[in-house]
């Protein structure tokens, strides 16, 4: 164990961990939203994310950007960022809706058992991932340098870049907006109603199918933003980009309390930072092992997760 | 109905078998008739990928091999030795079946290939039991020479030679004094990194391990450790997939040092991920000589015959074929005799001189390792031949 290494690098590890955690958190919202309403783990969410990472790459490619391009001017940077975000959000949102319509809705209409949903979820995930894998020859794609990482704040040995700030702030803003939407709007009330009691909600005139589509769409939107942030932070994507990160995101959702939006955010940040600390303390090969051992420990004492309450259920 | 269907399918299968057998016979019947002169009428085989995702390397090798046989035949003035090509697709799962087809042809007395280590492990036992000598121009997994195969010969250095060479390059050519060593925990990567660590000793200021390709994409902890260690060189034992991401994230974090790796990172895929600018100066070692270094008229002849420049290992394949041809010319026209000939051969080719140890490895004094550098085109250019002081 390397305590001095961890202490020396504590600041930088925290900052990079928070940035990674913000991406995990945005990704985790999709799992938590769908689970909160349907009691279903949407495994295909990792592919919703992956499609987003490719969508913004493709659109940037139309503007002639590739991994060898020069960093654009500030104005160009802004335009490309907005375009990339919009396209990724649309692509991920549509993918999520598509998965809902094709893989889940028909099962729901036939009152299929939960196991059937689990299998179609895994099937949809693998199918989308493999199709993209074949289409891209399983190569990884380099991301154009749309944003140049520059240190803007320095505290001791800790350098914080503009990109890291952007990622964390964007995650917090989106989280806040989503929270307001669920808790403060008519549509949000519908989501909470269906989460609490689908049958009563239907009797009260809530269109259940529409609410469920909305939930998938919202998860997709958040995944789209996470996808663009991932592209910029990691610098490459490929057909299985969503797989390991999806496991992290799912873990974060469970850690914070699945079904709980704020829990997903907390879980994401915690997991991101803890993985970095584990890598610093034990070496990067322990990154996943340490984080998951910790997850088990936390669940032993708080089986419902840190903030453990469900969407709607507790705050009726 | 079902019975009818089964019969129909069975019938088609039988017809297919007969047709296949006929095709085989046909190909093995020719050659003898056209051959004239002494020690003629035999075949040398290429075994390796001609199609599939790994075909580039296979085609490089096959073309080098075929060029040597062509030139030999021209000198003889007839089709003395025939070329037989067997496409393994580079897949360990496909190779055994193709290898059995190969050994069924009794005119084949020597094989150039297989190019890859995985398919070698699958196919070489079949060649061994048939007693046909093989020379691989490119399979570098060290363990291949420890299986007790008497027919196995390797015309390049194995993976064990790269670690010491990379360490020597870091110490003598770069004169780096602070080196960080990391690997991807694969047999290849960890093995390489451990040797580098051991050879560099006190120059190593830190080490770390990552997950394998596709299992980790956020290397911020590694990048941070490299940055705060003050290292000016990072040796990464692993493949180009992770290598490209690590190079990109190091550059993004402002690290100005040099990334080094083994031949697993010698692929334009690295610069496709990192961007050409970030990849410039990245050094990879390879137990291969740059094709443009080949002696004689080889490069021109190759270009004339195939319309493309010789690629990686084309020259070694050319030499491997010539080693066989020299043996055949001297009257070693059975697989057994040819294999015995290989144990005493001392042949000076265009890429190297060839002399094999009893295990089939290239004689240690003949091992060549080169350093290659990524340039602005995103591909690698030969840098220097690394002199390892043993």
PDB file of C-alpha atoms in Angstrom, chain B residues 173-384:
ATOM      1  CA  UNK B 173      19.657   6.085 -26.558  1.00  0.00           C
ATOM      2  CA  UNK B 174      17.266   8.283 -24.582  1.00  0.00           C
ATOM      3  CA  UNK B 175      19.542   8.555 -21.558  1.00  0.00           C
ATOM      4  CA  UNK B 176      16.436   8.867 -19.396  1.00  0.00           C
ATOM      5  CA  UNK B 177      17.055   8.862 -15.667  1.00  0.00           C
ATOM      6  CA  UNK B 178      13.476   8.710 -14.397  1.00  0.00           C
ATOM      7  CA  UNK B 179      11.300   6.029 -15.898  1.00  0.00           C
ATOM      8  CA  UNK B 180       7.750   4.960 -15.026  1.00  0.00           C
ATOM      9  CA  UNK B 181       6.761   1.383 -15.933  1.00  0.00           C
ATOM     10  CA  UNK B 182       3.171   0.183 -16.348  1.00  0.00           C
ATOM     11  CA  UNK B 183       1.477  -2.802 -17.954  1.00  0.00           C
ATOM     12  CA  UNK B 184      -1.958  -4.173 -18.791  1.00  0.00           C
ATOM     13  CA  UNK B 185      -1.611  -7.391 -16.740  1.00  0.00           C
ATOM     14  CA  UNK B 186      -1.655  -9.544 -19.908  1.00  0.00           C
ATOM     15  CA  UNK B 187       0.919 -12.342 -20.247  1.00  0.00           C
ATOM     16  CA  UNK B 188       2.612 -10.350 -23.004  1.00  0.00           C
ATOM     17  CA  UNK B 189       2.440  -6.920 -21.400  1.00  0.00           C
ATOM     18  CA  UNK B 190       3.327  -7.874 -17.838  1.00  0.00           C
ATOM     19  CA  UNK B 191       6.172 -10.101 -19.018  1.00  0.00           C
ATOM     20  CA  UNK B 192       7.624  -7.261 -21.050  1.00  0.00           C
ATOM     21  CA  UNK B 193       7.221  -4.666 -18.296  1.00  0.00           C
ATOM     22  CA  UNK B 194       8.783  -6.922 -15.649  1.00  0.00           C
ATOM     23  CA  UNK B 195      11.926  -7.396 -17.741  1.00  0.00           C
ATOM     24  CA  UNK B 196      12.188  -3.656 -18.403  1.00  0.00           C
ATOM     25  CA  UNK B 197      11.752  -2.932 -14.685  1.00  0.00           C
ATOM     26  CA  UNK B 198      14.408  -5.437 -13.746  1.00  0.00           C
ATOM     27  CA  UNK B 199      16.908  -4.209 -16.346  1.00  0.00           C
ATOM     28  CA  UNK B 200      16.432  -0.526 -15.502  1.00  0.00           C
ATOM     29  CA  UNK B 201      16.683  -1.095 -11.738  1.00  0.00           C
ATOM     30  CA  UNK B 202      17.102   2.198  -9.876  1.00  0.00           C
ATOM     31  CA  UNK B 203      16.013   4.288 -12.885  1.00  0.00           C
ATOM     32  CA  UNK B 204      12.416   3.177 -12.283  1.00  0.00           C
ATOM     33  CA  UNK B 205      10.684   5.837 -10.193  1.00  0.00           C
ATOM     34  CA  UNK B 206       7.252   4.247 -10.129  1.00  0.00           C
ATOM     35  CA  UNK B 207       5.089   1.488 -11.530  1.00  0.00           C
ATOM     36  CA  UNK B 208       1.401   0.735 -11.989  1.00  0.00           C
ATOM     37  CA  UNK B 209      -0.918  -1.748 -13.636  1.00  0.00           C
ATOM     38  CA  UNK B 210      -4.009  -1.101 -15.735  1.00  0.00           C
ATOM     39  CA  UNK B 211      -6.916  -3.236 -16.858  1.00  0.00           C
ATOM     40  CA  UNK B 212      -6.774  -4.854 -20.298  1.00  0.00           C
ATOM     41  CA  UNK B 213      -8.071  -3.451 -23.594  1.00  0.00           C
ATOM     42  CA  UNK B 214     -11.684  -2.324 -23.406  1.00  0.00           C
ATOM     43  CA  UNK B 215     -11.934  -2.790 -19.649  1.00  0.00           C
ATOM     44  CA  UNK B 216     -10.586   0.602 -18.668  1.00  0.00           C
ATOM     45  CA  UNK B 217     -10.752   3.909 -20.466  1.00  0.00           C
ATOM     46  CA  UNK B 218     -10.217   6.410 -17.667  1.00  0.00           C
ATOM     47  CA  UNK B 219      -6.499   6.340 -16.864  1.00  0.00           C
ATOM     48  CA  UNK B 220      -6.501   9.499 -14.753  1.00  0.00           C
ATOM     49  CA  UNK B 221      -4.944   7.759 -11.725  1.00  0.00           C
ATOM     50  CA  UNK B 222      -2.072   6.366 -13.835  1.00  0.00           C
ATOM     51  CA  UNK B 223      -1.616   9.716 -15.574  1.00  0.00           C
ATOM     52  CA  UNK B 224      -1.477  11.470 -12.208  1.00  0.00           C
ATOM     53  CA  UNK B 225       1.126   9.030 -10.882  1.00  0.00           C
ATOM     54  CA  UNK B 226       3.294   9.425 -13.970  1.00  0.00           C
ATOM     55  CA  UNK B 227       3.015  13.188 -13.754  1.00  0.00           C
ATOM     56  CA  UNK B 228       3.884  13.470 -10.087  1.00  0.00           C
ATOM     57  CA  UNK B 229       6.727  10.928 -10.315  1.00  0.00           C
ATOM     58  CA  UNK B 230       8.683  13.328 -12.496  1.00  0.00           C
ATOM     59  CA  UNK B 231       9.381  10.548 -15.021  1.00  0.00           C
ATOM     60  CA  UNK B 232      10.461  11.600 -18.518  1.00  0.00           C
ATOM     61  CA  UNK B 233       9.709   8.188 -20.007  1.00  0.00           C
ATOM     62  CA  UNK B 234       6.785   5.799 -19.561  1.00  0.00           C
ATOM     63  CA  UNK B 235       7.200   2.203 -20.678  1.00  0.00           C
ATOM     64  CA  UNK B 236       3.796   0.574 -21.164  1.00  0.00           C
ATOM     65  CA  UNK B 237       3.636  -3.195 -21.634  1.00  0.00           C
ATOM     66  CA  UNK B 238       0.421  -3.641 -23.565  1.00  0.00           C
ATOM     67  CA  UNK B 239      -1.311  -3.142 -26.887  1.00  0.00           C
ATOM     68  CA  UNK B 240      -2.061  -0.132 -29.054  1.00  0.00           C
ATOM     69  CA  UNK B 241      -5.703   0.143 -27.945  1.00  0.00           C
ATOM     70  CA  UNK B 242      -4.848   1.156 -24.406  1.00  0.00           C
ATOM     71  CA  UNK B 243      -1.580   2.735 -25.551  1.00  0.00           C
ATOM     72  CA  UNK B 244      -3.445   5.257 -27.711  1.00  0.00           C
ATOM     73  CA  UNK B 245      -5.832   6.296 -24.939  1.00  0.00           C
ATOM     74  CA  UNK B 246      -3.022   6.607 -22.405  1.00  0.00           C
ATOM     75  CA  UNK B 247      -0.957   8.723 -24.817  1.00  0.00           C
ATOM     76  CA  UNK B 248      -3.949  11.012 -25.377  1.00  0.00           C
ATOM     77  CA  UNK B 249      -4.769  11.427 -21.695  1.00  0.00           C
ATOM     78  CA  UNK B 250      -1.094  12.010 -20.815  1.00  0.00           C
ATOM     79  CA  UNK B 251      -0.912  14.774 -23.406  1.00  0.00           C
ATOM     80  CA  UNK B 252      -4.191  16.273 -22.203  1.00  0.00           C
ATOM     81  CA  UNK B 253      -2.785  16.347 -18.663  1.00  0.00           C
ATOM     82  CA  UNK B 254       0.286  18.202 -19.897  1.00  0.00           C
ATOM     83  CA  UNK B 255       2.891  15.423 -19.589  1.00  0.00           C
ATOM     84  CA  UNK B 256       5.726  16.041 -22.042  1.00  0.00           C
ATOM     85  CA  UNK B 257       7.647  12.754 -21.708  1.00  0.00           C
ATOM     86  CA  UNK B 258       8.046   9.859 -24.139  1.00  0.00           C
ATOM     87  CA  UNK B 259       5.779   6.820 -24.238  1.00  0.00           C
ATOM     88  CA  UNK B 260       7.487   3.523 -25.109  1.00  0.00           C
ATOM     89  CA  UNK B 261       6.120   0.051 -25.781  1.00  0.00           C
ATOM     90  CA  UNK B 262       6.713  -3.281 -27.470  1.00  0.00           C
ATOM     91  CA  UNK B 263       5.557  -4.457 -30.896  1.00  0.00           C
ATOM     92  CA  UNK B 264       2.010  -4.767 -29.493  1.00  0.00           C
ATOM     93  CA  UNK B 265       1.851  -0.992 -29.766  1.00  0.00           C
ATOM     94  CA  UNK B 266       3.365  -0.869 -33.273  1.00  0.00           C
ATOM     95  CA  UNK B 267       0.118  -0.096 -35.037  1.00  0.00           C
ATOM     96  CA  UNK B 268      -1.401   3.049 -36.569  1.00  0.00           C
ATOM     97  CA  UNK B 269      -4.400   2.329 -34.303  1.00  0.00           C
ATOM     98  CA  UNK B 270      -2.405   4.065 -31.581  1.00  0.00           C
ATOM     99  CA  UNK B 271      -2.260   7.390 -33.407  1.00  0.00           C
ATOM    100  CA  UNK B 272      -5.853   7.027 -34.622  1.00  0.00           C
ATOM    101  CA  UNK B 273      -6.913   7.167 -30.977  1.00  0.00           C
ATOM    102  CA  UNK B 274      -4.463   9.747 -29.713  1.00  0.00           C
ATOM    103  CA  UNK B 275      -4.280  11.941 -32.788  1.00  0.00           C
ATOM    104  CA  UNK B 276      -1.095  12.076 -34.870  1.00  0.00           C
ATOM    105  CA  UNK B 277       0.299  15.093 -33.056  1.00  0.00           C
ATOM    106  CA  UNK B 278       0.165  13.456 -29.632  1.00  0.00           C
ATOM    107  CA  UNK B 279       1.653  10.210 -30.948  1.00  0.00           C
ATOM    108  CA  UNK B 280       4.756  11.814 -32.509  1.00  0.00           C
ATOM    109  CA  UNK B 281       7.899  10.499 -30.868  1.00  0.00           C
ATOM    110  CA  UNK B 282       6.268   7.451 -29.285  1.00  0.00           C
ATOM    111  CA  UNK B 283       8.821   4.634 -29.459  1.00  0.00           C
ATOM    112  CA  UNK B 284       8.011   0.965 -30.043  1.00  0.00           C
ATOM    113  CA  UNK B 285      10.439  -1.942 -30.212  1.00  0.00           C
ATOM    114  CA  UNK B 286      10.037  -4.803 -32.664  1.00  0.00           C
ATOM    115  CA  UNK B 287      12.061  -7.968 -33.200  1.00  0.00           C
ATOM    116  CA  UNK B 288      11.899  -7.153 -36.894  1.00  0.00           C
ATOM    117  CA  UNK B 289      14.116  -5.195 -39.247  1.00  0.00           C
ATOM    118  CA  UNK B 290      12.617  -2.361 -41.248  1.00  0.00           C
ATOM    119  CA  UNK B 291      11.864  -3.750 -44.715  1.00  0.00           C
ATOM    120  CA  UNK B 292      13.766  -0.910 -46.399  1.00  0.00           C
ATOM    121  CA  UNK B 293      16.936  -2.219 -44.720  1.00  0.00           C
ATOM    122  CA  UNK B 294      16.835  -5.477 -46.677  1.00  0.00           C
ATOM    123  CA  UNK B 295      19.909  -6.142 -48.775  1.00  0.00           C
ATOM    124  CA  UNK B 296      20.323  -6.973 -52.459  1.00  0.00           C
ATOM    125  CA  UNK B 297      17.677  -6.229 -55.041  1.00  0.00           C
ATOM    126  CA  UNK B 298      14.892  -7.567 -52.820  1.00  0.00           C
ATOM    127  CA  UNK B 299      12.924  -4.338 -52.414  1.00  0.00           C
ATOM    128  CA  UNK B 300      12.948  -3.606 -56.160  1.00  0.00           C
ATOM    129  CA  UNK B 301      12.121  -7.181 -57.090  1.00  0.00           C
ATOM    130  CA  UNK B 302       9.266  -7.236 -54.619  1.00  0.00           C
ATOM    131  CA  UNK B 303       7.859  -3.970 -55.919  1.00  0.00           C
ATOM    132  CA  UNK B 304       8.144  -5.171 -59.522  1.00  0.00           C
ATOM    133  CA  UNK B 305       6.372  -8.445 -58.836  1.00  0.00           C
ATOM    134  CA  UNK B 306       3.619  -7.293 -56.484  1.00  0.00           C
ATOM    135  CA  UNK B 307       3.210  -3.601 -57.291  1.00  0.00           C
ATOM    136  CA  UNK B 308       3.487  -2.633 -53.617  1.00  0.00           C
ATOM    137  CA  UNK B 309       6.412  -2.032 -51.305  1.00  0.00           C
ATOM    138  CA  UNK B 310       7.593  -4.909 -49.121  1.00  0.00           C
ATOM    139  CA  UNK B 311       5.946  -4.907 -45.705  1.00  0.00           C
ATOM    140  CA  UNK B 312       6.834  -6.018 -42.206  1.00  0.00           C
ATOM    141  CA  UNK B 313       8.319  -9.549 -42.248  1.00  0.00           C
ATOM    142  CA  UNK B 314       8.255  -9.829 -46.090  1.00  0.00           C
ATOM    143  CA  UNK B 315      12.054  -9.947 -46.036  1.00  0.00           C
ATOM    144  CA  UNK B 316      12.207 -12.601 -43.331  1.00  0.00           C
ATOM    145  CA  UNK B 317       9.718 -14.759 -45.235  1.00  0.00           C
ATOM    146  CA  UNK B 318      11.865 -14.368 -48.362  1.00  0.00           C
ATOM    147  CA  UNK B 319      14.875 -15.553 -46.383  1.00  0.00           C
ATOM    148  CA  UNK B 320      12.958 -18.434 -44.785  1.00  0.00           C
ATOM    149  CA  UNK B 321      11.961 -19.696 -48.226  1.00  0.00           C
ATOM    150  CA  UNK B 322      15.550 -19.413 -49.415  1.00  0.00           C
ATOM    151  CA  UNK B 323      16.786 -21.416 -46.430  1.00  0.00           C
ATOM    152  CA  UNK B 324      14.465 -24.245 -47.510  1.00  0.00           C
ATOM    153  CA  UNK B 325      15.467 -23.867 -51.169  1.00  0.00           C
ATOM    154  CA  UNK B 326      19.153 -24.075 -50.313  1.00  0.00           C
ATOM    155  CA  UNK B 327      18.458 -27.311 -48.461  1.00  0.00           C
ATOM    156  CA  UNK B 328      16.461 -28.764 -51.327  1.00  0.00           C
ATOM    157  CA  UNK B 329      19.134 -27.762 -53.816  1.00  0.00           C
ATOM    158  CA  UNK B 330      21.633 -29.709 -51.729  1.00  0.00           C
ATOM    159  CA  UNK B 331      19.500 -32.832 -52.123  1.00  0.00           C
ATOM    160  CA  UNK B 332      17.460 -32.754 -48.933  1.00  0.00           C
ATOM    161  CA  UNK B 333      14.198 -33.653 -50.590  1.00  0.00           C
ATOM    162  CA  UNK B 334      12.302 -35.337 -47.774  1.00  0.00           C
ATOM    163  CA  UNK B 335      10.810 -33.511 -44.792  1.00  0.00           C
ATOM    164  CA  UNK B 336      13.127 -35.471 -42.500  1.00  0.00           C
ATOM    165  CA  UNK B 337      16.296 -34.610 -44.373  1.00  0.00           C
ATOM    166  CA  UNK B 338      15.226 -30.987 -44.727  1.00  0.00           C
ATOM    167  CA  UNK B 339      14.602 -30.772 -40.990  1.00  0.00           C
ATOM    168  CA  UNK B 340      18.047 -32.182 -40.261  1.00  0.00           C
ATOM    169  CA  UNK B 341      19.491 -29.682 -42.710  1.00  0.00           C
ATOM    170  CA  UNK B 342      17.884 -26.831 -40.758  1.00  0.00           C
ATOM    171  CA  UNK B 343      19.652 -27.872 -37.565  1.00  0.00           C
ATOM    172  CA  UNK B 344      23.031 -27.200 -39.185  1.00  0.00           C
ATOM    173  CA  UNK B 345      22.142 -24.380 -41.560  1.00  0.00           C
ATOM    174  CA  UNK B 346      24.117 -21.161 -41.556  1.00  0.00           C
ATOM    175  CA  UNK B 347      22.530 -19.028 -44.257  1.00  0.00           C
ATOM    176  CA  UNK B 348      23.182 -15.374 -44.906  1.00  0.00           C
ATOM    177  CA  UNK B 349      20.006 -13.817 -46.234  1.00  0.00           C
ATOM    178  CA  UNK B 350      18.931 -10.288 -47.027  1.00  0.00           C
ATOM    179  CA  UNK B 351      17.496  -9.447 -43.602  1.00  0.00           C
ATOM    180  CA  UNK B 352      19.728 -11.479 -41.325  1.00  0.00           C
ATOM    181  CA  UNK B 353      21.916 -14.549 -41.029  1.00  0.00           C
ATOM    182  CA  UNK B 354      20.093 -17.710 -39.979  1.00  0.00           C
ATOM    183  CA  UNK B 355      21.365 -20.325 -37.588  1.00  0.00           C
ATOM    184  CA  UNK B 356      19.033 -22.208 -35.274  1.00  0.00           C
ATOM    185  CA  UNK B 357      19.446 -23.498 -31.722  1.00  0.00           C
ATOM    186  CA  UNK B 358      18.304 -27.086 -30.997  1.00  0.00           C
ATOM    187  CA  UNK B 359      14.987 -25.653 -29.749  1.00  0.00           C
ATOM    188  CA  UNK B 360      14.489 -23.936 -33.102  1.00  0.00           C
ATOM    189  CA  UNK B 361      15.211 -20.391 -31.928  1.00  0.00           C
ATOM    190  CA  UNK B 362      17.393 -18.020 -33.873  1.00  0.00           C
ATOM    191  CA  UNK B 363      20.955 -18.156 -32.555  1.00  0.00           C
ATOM    192  CA  UNK B 364      21.145 -15.526 -29.749  1.00  0.00           C
ATOM    193  CA  UNK B 365      24.042 -13.702 -31.432  1.00  0.00           C
ATOM    194  CA  UNK B 366      21.889 -13.074 -34.502  1.00  0.00           C
ATOM    195  CA  UNK B 367      18.910 -11.497 -32.774  1.00  0.00           C
ATOM    196  CA  UNK B 368      17.963  -8.069 -34.063  1.00  0.00           C
ATOM    197  CA  UNK B 369      15.609  -5.653 -32.383  1.00  0.00           C
ATOM    198  CA  UNK B 370      14.771  -2.293 -33.885  1.00  0.00           C
ATOM    199  CA  UNK B 371      13.232   0.800 -32.381  1.00  0.00           C
ATOM    200  CA  UNK B 372      10.497   2.477 -34.407  1.00  0.00           C
ATOM    201  CA  UNK B 373       9.086   5.945 -33.863  1.00  0.00           C
ATOM    202  CA  UNK B 374       5.667   7.383 -34.657  1.00  0.00           C
ATOM    203  CA  UNK B 375       5.970  10.366 -36.990  1.00  0.00           C
ATOM    204  CA  UNK B 376       3.555  13.053 -38.148  1.00  0.00           C
ATOM    205  CA  UNK B 377       1.929  10.669 -40.649  1.00  0.00           C
ATOM    206  CA  UNK B 378       0.598   8.611 -37.729  1.00  0.00           C
ATOM    207  CA  UNK B 379       2.649   5.568 -38.724  1.00  0.00           C
ATOM    208  CA  UNK B 380       5.977   4.233 -37.486  1.00  0.00           C
ATOM    209  CA  UNK B 381       9.364   4.886 -39.072  1.00  0.00           C
ATOM    210  CA  UNK B 382      12.512   2.917 -38.293  1.00  0.00           C
ATOM    211  CA  UNK B 383      14.655   4.727 -35.751  1.00  0.00           C
ATOM    212  CA  UNK B 384      17.725   2.677 -34.816  1.00  0.00           C
TER     213      UNK B 384
END
